[in-house]
CSV table of C-alpha atoms in Angstrom, one decimal:
chain,number,residue,atom,x,y,z
A,266,UNK,CA,50.5,86.6,133.2
A,267,UNK,CA,51.8,88.5,130.2
A,268,UNK,CA,49.4,91.4,130.7
A,269,UNK,CA,50.4,91.7,134.4
A,270,UNK,CA,54.1,91.8,133.4
A,271,UNK,CA,53.4,94.6,131.0
A,272,UNK,CA,51.7,96.6,133.7
A,273,UNK,CA,54.6,96.0,136.1
A,274,UNK,CA,57.1,97.3,133.5
A,275,UNK,CA,54.8,100.3,132.8
A,276,UNK,CA,54.6,101.1,136.6
A,277,UNK,CA,58.4,100.9,136.9
A,278,UNK,CA,58.9,103.3,134.1
A,279,UNK,CA,56.4,105.7,135.6
A,280,UNK,CA,58.2,105.6,138.9
A,281,UNK,CA,61.6,106.2,137.3
A,282,UNK,CA,60.2,109.2,135.4
A,283,UNK,CA,58.6,110.6,138.6
A,284,UNK,CA,61.9,110.2,140.5
A,285,UNK,CA,63.9,111.8,137.7
A,286,UNK,CA,61.5,114.8,137.6
A,287,UNK,CA,61.8,115.3,141.4
A,288,UNK,CA,65.6,115.1,141.3
A,289,UNK,CA,65.9,117.4,138.3
A,290,UNK,CA,63.9,120.2,139.8
A,291,UNK,CA,65.9,123.5,139.7
A,292,UNK,CA,67.7,124.1,142.9
A,293,UNK,CA,68.1,127.4,144.6
A,294,UNK,CA,71.8,127.5,143.8
A,295,UNK,CA,73.8,129.0,140.9
A,296,UNK,CA,77.5,128.4,141.4
A,297,UNK,CA,78.2,129.7,137.9
A,298,UNK,CA,76.5,133.0,138.8
A,299,UNK,CA,73.9,132.9,136.0
A,300,UNK,CA,71.9,136.0,135.3
A,301,UNK,CA,68.9,133.7,134.8
A,302,UNK,CA,69.0,132.6,138.5
A,303,UNK,CA,67.5,134.4,141.5
A,304,UNK,CA,69.4,132.3,143.9
A,305,UNK,CA,71.6,133.9,146.6
A,306,UNK,CA,74.7,133.3,144.4
A,307,UNK,CA,72.8,134.1,141.1
A,308,UNK,CA,73.5,137.2,139.1
A,309,UNK,CA,70.0,138.2,138.0
A,310,UNK,CA,70.3,141.3,140.2
A,311,UNK,CA,73.2,142.6,138.0
A,312,UNK,CA,71.1,142.2,134.9
A,313,UNK,CA,68.1,144.0,136.5
A,314,UNK,CA,70.4,146.8,137.9
A,315,UNK,CA,71.9,147.4,134.5
A,316,UNK,CA,68.4,147.7,132.9
A,317,UNK,CA,67.3,150.0,135.7
A,318,UNK,CA,70.2,152.3,135.0
A,319,UNK,CA,69.0,152.7,131.5
A,320,UNK,CA,71.8,150.7,129.7
A,321,UNK,CA,70.9,148.6,126.7
A,322,UNK,CA,71.3,145.2,128.3
A,323,UNK,CA,71.1,141.7,126.8
A,324,UNK,CA,72.5,138.2,127.3
A,325,UNK,CA,74.8,136.4,124.9
A,326,UNK,CA,73.1,133.1,124.1
A,327,UNK,CA,72.6,130.8,121.1
A,328,UNK,CA,75.8,131.8,119.3
A,329,UNK,CA,78.8,133.6,120.7
A,330,UNK,CA,80.0,136.9,119.3
A,331,UNK,CA,81.8,140.0,120.5
A,332,UNK,CA,79.6,142.9,121.8
A,333,UNK,CA,79.3,146.3,120.1
A,334,UNK,CA,82.1,148.8,120.3
A,335,UNK,CA,82.7,150.7,123.6
A,336,UNK,CA,80.4,148.3,125.5
A,337,UNK,CA,80.7,146.3,128.7
A,338,UNK,CA,80.8,142.5,128.9
A,339,UNK,CA,80.4,140.4,132.0
A,340,UNK,CA,81.8,136.9,132.2
A,341,UNK,CA,80.8,135.1,135.4
A,342,UNK,CA,82.5,131.7,136.0
A,343,UNK,CA,82.3,130.0,132.6
A,344,UNK,CA,81.2,126.3,132.9
A,345,UNK,CA,81.9,125.7,129.2
A,346,UNK,CA,85.5,126.7,128.4
A,347,UNK,CA,86.3,129.4,125.9
A,348,UNK,CA,88.0,128.3,122.7
A,349,UNK,CA,91.2,129.9,121.5
A,350,UNK,CA,89.4,131.8,118.7
A,351,UNK,CA,86.7,133.1,121.1
A,352,UNK,CA,89.3,134.3,123.6
A,353,UNK,CA,91.4,136.0,120.9
A,354,UNK,CA,88.2,137.8,119.5
A,355,UNK,CA,87.4,139.1,122.9
A,356,UNK,CA,91.0,140.3,123.5
A,357,UNK,CA,90.9,142.1,120.1
A,358,UNK,CA,87.5,143.6,121.0
A,359,UNK,CA,89.0,145.1,124.2
A,360,UNK,CA,92.1,146.5,122.4
A,361,UNK,CA,90.6,147.7,119.2
A,362,UNK,CA,86.9,148.5,120.0
A,363,UNK,CA,87.3,150.1,123.4
A,364,UNK,CA,85.3,147.3,125.1
A,365,UNK,CA,85.4,146.6,128.8
A,366,UNK,CA,85.6,143.0,130.0
A,367,UNK,CA,84.6,142.2,133.6
A,368,UNK,CA,86.0,138.8,134.1
A,369,UNK,CA,84.9,137.4,137.4
A,370,UNK,CA,85.4,133.7,137.9
A,371,UNK,CA,86.5,131.5,140.8
A,372,UNK,CA,87.7,128.9,138.4
A,373,UNK,CA,90.3,129.7,135.7
A,374,UNK,CA,89.4,129.6,132.1
A,375,UNK,CA,92.6,128.6,130.3
A,376,UNK,CA,92.1,130.5,127.0
A,377,UNK,CA,90.8,133.7,128.6
A,378,UNK,CA,93.8,133.6,131.1
A,379,UNK,CA,96.2,133.1,128.2
A,380,UNK,CA,94.7,135.8,126.0
A,381,UNK,CA,94.7,138.5,128.7
A,382,UNK,CA,97.9,137.3,130.5
A,383,UNK,CA,96.0,136.5,133.7
A,384,UNK,CA,98.2,134.9,136.4
A,385,UNK,CA,96.4,133.5,139.4
A,386,UNK,CA,97.9,133.3,142.8
A,387,UNK,CA,96.9,131.5,145.9
A,388,UNK,CA,96.2,134.6,148.0
A,389,UNK,CA,95.4,138.3,148.0
A,390,UNK,CA,97.8,140.8,146.3
A,391,UNK,CA,98.5,144.2,147.9
A,392,UNK,CA,97.9,147.2,145.6
A,393,UNK,CA,100.5,149.3,147.2
A,394,UNK,CA,102.7,149.4,144.1
A,395,UNK,CA,100.0,150.8,141.9
A,396,UNK,CA,99.3,154.6,142.0
A,397,UNK,CA,95.6,155.3,141.3
A,398,UNK,CA,94.8,158.3,139.2
A,399,UNK,CA,92.6,160.2,139.9
A,400,UNK,CA,92.6,159.4,143.6
A,401,UNK,CA,89.2,159.4,145.3
A,402,UNK,CA,88.9,161.6,148.4
A,403,UNK,CA,90.3,159.6,151.4
A,404,UNK,CA,91.9,156.9,149.2
A,405,UNK,CA,95.6,157.0,148.8
A,406,UNK,CA,96.3,153.9,146.5
A,407,UNK,CA,94.1,151.8,144.3
A,408,UNK,CA,94.9,148.7,142.3
A,409,UNK,CA,94.5,148.8,138.5
A,410,UNK,CA,93.4,152.4,138.2
A,411,UNK,CA,95.7,153.3,135.4
A,412,UNK,CA,94.4,150.5,133.2
A,413,UNK,CA,90.7,150.9,133.9
A,414,UNK,CA,90.0,154.7,133.8
A,415,UNK,CA,90.8,155.3,130.1
A,416,UNK,CA,88.3,152.6,129.1
A,417,UNK,CA,85.3,153.8,131.0
A,418,UNK,CA,82.2,153.8,128.7
A,419,UNK,CA,79.5,156.4,128.5
A,420,UNK,CA,76.2,156.5,130.4
A,421,UNK,CA,74.4,154.8,127.4
A,422,UNK,CA,77.0,152.0,127.0
A,423,UNK,CA,75.8,148.7,126.0
A,424,UNK,CA,76.0,145.9,128.6
A,425,UNK,CA,76.2,142.2,127.8
A,426,UNK,CA,76.2,139.2,130.0
A,427,UNK,CA,77.8,136.0,128.7
A,428,UNK,CA,75.4,133.1,129.2
A,429,UNK,CA,76.6,131.2,126.2
A,430,UNK,CA,79.6,129.7,128.2
A,431,UNK,CA,77.5,128.6,131.1
A,432,UNK,CA,76.5,125.6,129.1
A,433,UNK,CA,74.1,123.0,130.3
A,434,UNK,CA,73.3,122.8,134.0
A,435,UNK,CA,71.0,120.6,136.1
A,436,UNK,CA,68.2,123.1,135.9
A,437,UNK,CA,68.2,122.9,132.1
A,438,UNK,CA,66.9,119.4,132.3
A,439,UNK,CA,63.9,120.3,134.5
A,440,UNK,CA,60.5,119.6,133.0
A,441,UNK,CA,59.4,123.3,132.9
A,442,UNK,CA,62.7,124.3,131.2
A,443,UNK,CA,62.2,122.1,128.1
A,444,UNK,CA,58.5,121.2,127.9
A,445,UNK,CA,57.7,124.9,127.2
A,446,UNK,CA,59.7,124.8,123.9
A,447,UNK,CA,58.2,123.4,120.7
A,448,UNK,CA,60.7,120.6,120.4
A,449,UNK,CA,60.3,119.7,124.1
A,450,UNK,CA,56.6,119.4,123.8
A,451,UNK,CA,56.9,117.2,120.7
A,452,UNK,CA,59.4,115.0,122.5
A,453,UNK,CA,57.0,114.7,125.4
A,454,UNK,CA,54.2,113.6,123.2
A,455,UNK,CA,56.5,111.1,121.5
A,456,UNK,CA,57.4,109.6,124.9
A,457,UNK,CA,53.7,109.4,125.9
A,458,UNK,CA,52.9,107.7,122.6
A,459,UNK,CA,55.7,105.2,122.9
A,460,UNK,CA,54.7,104.5,126.5
A,461,UNK,CA,51.1,103.7,125.7
A,462,UNK,CA,52.2,101.8,122.6
A,463,UNK,CA,54.3,99.5,124.7
A,464,UNK,CA,51.5,99.1,127.3
A,465,UNK,CA,48.9,98.3,124.6
A,466,UNK,CA,51.3,96.0,122.7
A,467,UNK,CA,51.1,93.3,125.4
A,468,UNK,CA,47.3,93.4,125.7
A,469,UNK,CA,45.0,90.8,124.0
A,470,UNK,CA,41.9,92.0,122.2
A,471,UNK,CA,40.1,88.7,122.2
A,472,UNK,CA,41.1,85.0,122.0
A,473,UNK,CA,44.1,83.9,119.9
A,474,UNK,CA,43.0,82.5,116.6
A,475,UNK,CA,45.3,79.8,115.3
A,476,UNK,CA,46.3,80.1,111.6
A,477,UNK,CA,44.9,77.3,109.6
A,478,UNK,CA,47.3,75.1,107.7
A,479,UNK,CA,47.4,75.7,104.0
A,480,UNK,CA,45.7,72.9,102.0
A,481,UNK,CA,46.8,72.0,98.5
A,482,UNK,CA,44.2,72.9,95.9
A,483,UNK,CA,43.4,70.8,92.9
A,484,UNK,CA,43.7,72.0,89.3
A,485,UNK,CA,39.9,72.0,89.1
A,486,UNK,CA,39.6,74.4,92.0
A,487,UNK,CA,42.2,76.8,90.5
A,488,UNK,CA,40.3,76.7,87.2
A,489,UNK,CA,37.0,77.4,88.9
A,490,UNK,CA,38.6,80.3,90.8
A,491,UNK,CA,40.0,81.8,87.6
A,492,UNK,CA,36.7,81.4,85.9
A,493,UNK,CA,34.9,83.2,88.7
A,494,UNK,CA,37.4,86.0,88.6
A,495,UNK,CA,36.9,86.4,84.9
A,496,UNK,CA,33.2,86.3,85.2
A,497,UNK,CA,33.1,88.9,87.9
A,498,UNK,CA,35.2,91.2,85.8
A,499,UNK,CA,33.0,90.7,82.8
A,500,UNK,CA,36.0,89.7,80.7
A,501,UNK,CA,34.2,87.4,78.3
A,502,UNK,CA,36.5,88.3,75.4
A,503,UNK,CA,39.6,87.7,77.5
A,504,UNK,CA,38.2,84.3,78.6
A,505,UNK,CA,37.5,83.2,75.0
A,506,UNK,CA,40.9,84.3,73.9
A,507,UNK,CA,42.6,82.2,76.7
A,508,UNK,CA,40.4,79.2,75.8
A,509,UNK,CA,41.3,79.6,72.0
A,510,UNK,CA,45.0,79.7,72.8
A,511,UNK,CA,44.8,76.7,75.0
A,512,UNK,CA,42.8,74.8,72.3
A,513,UNK,CA,45.5,75.6,69.7
A,514,UNK,CA,48.2,74.3,72.0
A,515,UNK,CA,46.2,71.1,72.5
A,516,UNK,CA,45.6,70.6,68.8
A,517,UNK,CA,49.3,71.3,68.1
A,518,UNK,CA,50.3,68.7,70.7
A,519,UNK,CA,47.8,66.1,69.3
A,520,UNK,CA,48.8,66.6,65.6
A,521,UNK,CA,52.5,66.9,66.2
A,522,UNK,CA,52.7,70.4,64.6
A,523,UNK,CA,54.8,73.2,66.0
A,524,UNK,CA,52.7,76.1,67.2
A,525,UNK,CA,55.2,78.8,66.2
A,526,UNK,CA,55.3,80.4,63.8
A,527,UNK,CA,51.5,80.6,63.8
A,528,UNK,CA,51.0,81.1,60.1
A,529,UNK,CA,52.9,77.9,59.3
A,530,UNK,CA,51.0,76.1,62.0
A,531,UNK,CA,47.7,77.0,60.4
A,532,UNK,CA,48.9,76.0,56.9
A,533,UNK,CA,50.1,72.6,58.1
A,534,UNK,CA,46.8,72.1,60.1
A,535,UNK,CA,44.7,72.7,57.0
A,536,UNK,CA,46.7,70.0,55.2
A,537,UNK,CA,46.8,67.5,58.0
A,538,UNK,CA,43.4,67.9,59.7
A,539,UNK,CA,41.2,70.1,57.5
A,540,UNK,CA,38.0,69.4,59.5
A,541,UNK,CA,39.6,70.4,62.8
A,542,UNK,CA,41.1,73.5,61.1
A,543,UNK,CA,37.8,74.5,59.6
A,544,UNK,CA,35.9,74.2,62.9
A,545,UNK,CA,38.6,75.9,64.9
A,546,UNK,CA,38.8,78.8,62.5
A,547,UNK,CA,35.1,79.2,62.5
A,548,UNK,CA,35.0,79.4,66.3
A,549,UNK,CA,37.9,81.9,66.5
A,550,UNK,CA,36.3,84.1,63.9
A,551,UNK,CA,33.0,84.3,65.9
A,552,UNK,CA,34.7,84.9,69.2
A,553,UNK,CA,33.9,88.7,69.3
A,554,UNK,CA,30.2,88.0,68.6
A,555,UNK,CA,30.1,85.1,71.1
A,556,UNK,CA,31.3,87.2,74.0
A,557,UNK,CA,28.1,89.3,74.2
A,558,UNK,CA,26.3,87.1,76.6
A,559,UNK,CA,27.2,84.3,79.0
A,560,UNK,CA,25.2,81.8,77.0
A,561,UNK,CA,27.2,82.5,73.9
A,562,UNK,CA,30.3,82.3,76.0
A,563,UNK,CA,29.3,78.9,77.3
A,564,UNK,CA,28.5,77.6,73.8
A,565,UNK,CA,31.8,78.8,72.4
A,566,UNK,CA,33.7,77.3,75.3
A,567,UNK,CA,32.0,73.9,74.8
A,568,UNK,CA,32.9,73.8,71.1
A,569,UNK,CA,36.5,74.7,71.9
A,570,UNK,CA,36.7,72.0,74.6
A,571,UNK,CA,35.3,69.5,72.1
A,572,UNK,CA,38.1,70.3,69.7
A,573,UNK,CA,40.8,70.3,72.3
A,574,UNK,CA,39.6,67.1,73.9
A,575,UNK,CA,37.6,65.1,71.4
A,576,UNK,CA,35.8,62.0,72.5
A,577,UNK,CA,37.4,58.8,71.5
A,578,UNK,CA,35.6,56.9,68.8
A,579,UNK,CA,33.8,53.7,69.6
A,580,UNK,CA,36.0,51.0,67.9
A,581,UNK,CA,34.1,48.0,69.4
A,582,UNK,CA,32.2,45.9,66.8
A,583,UNK,CA,28.4,45.2,66.9
A,584,UNK,CA,27.4,42.7,69.6
A,585,UNK,CA,26.4,39.3,68.6
């Protein structure tokens, strides 16, 4: 039942991804008049026309900056508003660098309108009050001629289209728009890995094995385990050293002598139990030679055990 539920969830996620991919397909519409769009209201024709006319043409993307001096800049319906600093820089570029700004937007940009003093009205304005100079043959009056003619650039003027302020659109989320980038491909593989990881997480690879309850081990089992570990590591000298230390502690407890300082312990042991002291000193002296083989190790361990745990003497009298 758990596996079936995982497949149902995986199928639902796949359906959601498919629906999102269909809905986020780029549409044949560009209300912001982007030069990347070939739609009826796109501005790709303006970009291609400028290139065909031999003008150095590019798009302002990534980071925003004013174009070169005496160049032309097109701003088509910004979807991301200009900041006050950006609008002031463009205004200064027009005044000081001889740049031409073609600002064509159905929607007002507050900062651009402020910087250039644009006032929008609800209808068309007659150009009768402006006298155009020079006057084209057959044309009597033209709007804005006095302001535009002194700023006309040369035949090799640089042309720039502002795509930086078009921001994110629905087409930017289409699969072909971000999968082709390195970070988009990495993100796609991450999503695939997470998807299959979640699917495989709910699957069983064999029967469930219950964990066995821990059983308390006796001291003898721990001793055997430590002995086996020391034997496998060939630590005979370490083993005899541990046994000798344990024997000294047992002798100190039996005779009532403090183990530390060690020199005082041995002096007192020679006085109180000289036989035990002599045998223990002999064994500890021969520890390095007794660790060459396992037989020598067993013999030395037996002698140490006999000192630490001596057999009680038979105090019973002879039988009648």
